[in-house]
Amino acid sequence: MKRFSQWKYKNLTALAISLVVFFFILDTPYVQQFIHAIGDLGYIGAFIVGFFFVSTYTVAPSGVVLFTLANELDPLKIALIAGLGSIIGDYIMFRFIRDNLGAELKLMAETFGGKYVRALYHSKFFIWSAPVIGAIIIASPFPDEIGVSMMGASKLKTWQFLAIAYVLDVIGIFIIISIARLT
């Protein structure tokens, strides 16, 4: 275990391992029952689903629960409540990326990209475009990790990130719920 704690890329390795494990257990009956049980919780379930909707690991089952809730509850309330859950998930990810993963990614970029990556990171184009592209990704139905990473790499203050991410999460969830109601 000591070797793992000294490994330079332990967070990236843990991320990759957890992705593989999740895809193997996704179709098990226990996980499917858990997904349906959360859907039965109504707006509390929407909050929980919002929390899990931001991650690559859990976006698919969370989307399934949102589709289920869309036919039973008010779409705007679901979006607002699930948005609160998602902002908590985004904040945890934001702090993790800024505090832990960012250093590993920076080390990897310097190791493999050197001065070109450093020049891009400090360019005016990156400083302006990273938060914008990150915001678009957060508002999309795709997992938020890349968008949060881009916003975390920018000079946004935490309160600015939280405000922007909440609005974008609510919009993205509302669009998904609206599409679910149409089908």
Coordinates of C-alpha atoms in Angstrom, one line a residue, residues 3 26 32 49 57 59 107 120 131 151 164 183:
R3 CA 4.0 2.0 -3.0
L26 CA -23.8 -1.8 -13.8
Q32 CA -30.8 -2.0 -11.0
V49 CA -29.7 11.6 -8.5
Y57 CA -19.3 6.6 -13.3
V59 CA -24.3 9.5 -15.2
L107 CA 3.1 17.0 -13.7
L120 CA -0.8 27.0 -23.9
P131 CA -14.1 28.5 -18.5
M151 CA -13.2 25.7 -14.9
I164 CA -22.2 29.2 -12.8
T183 CA -40.9 10.6 -25.6

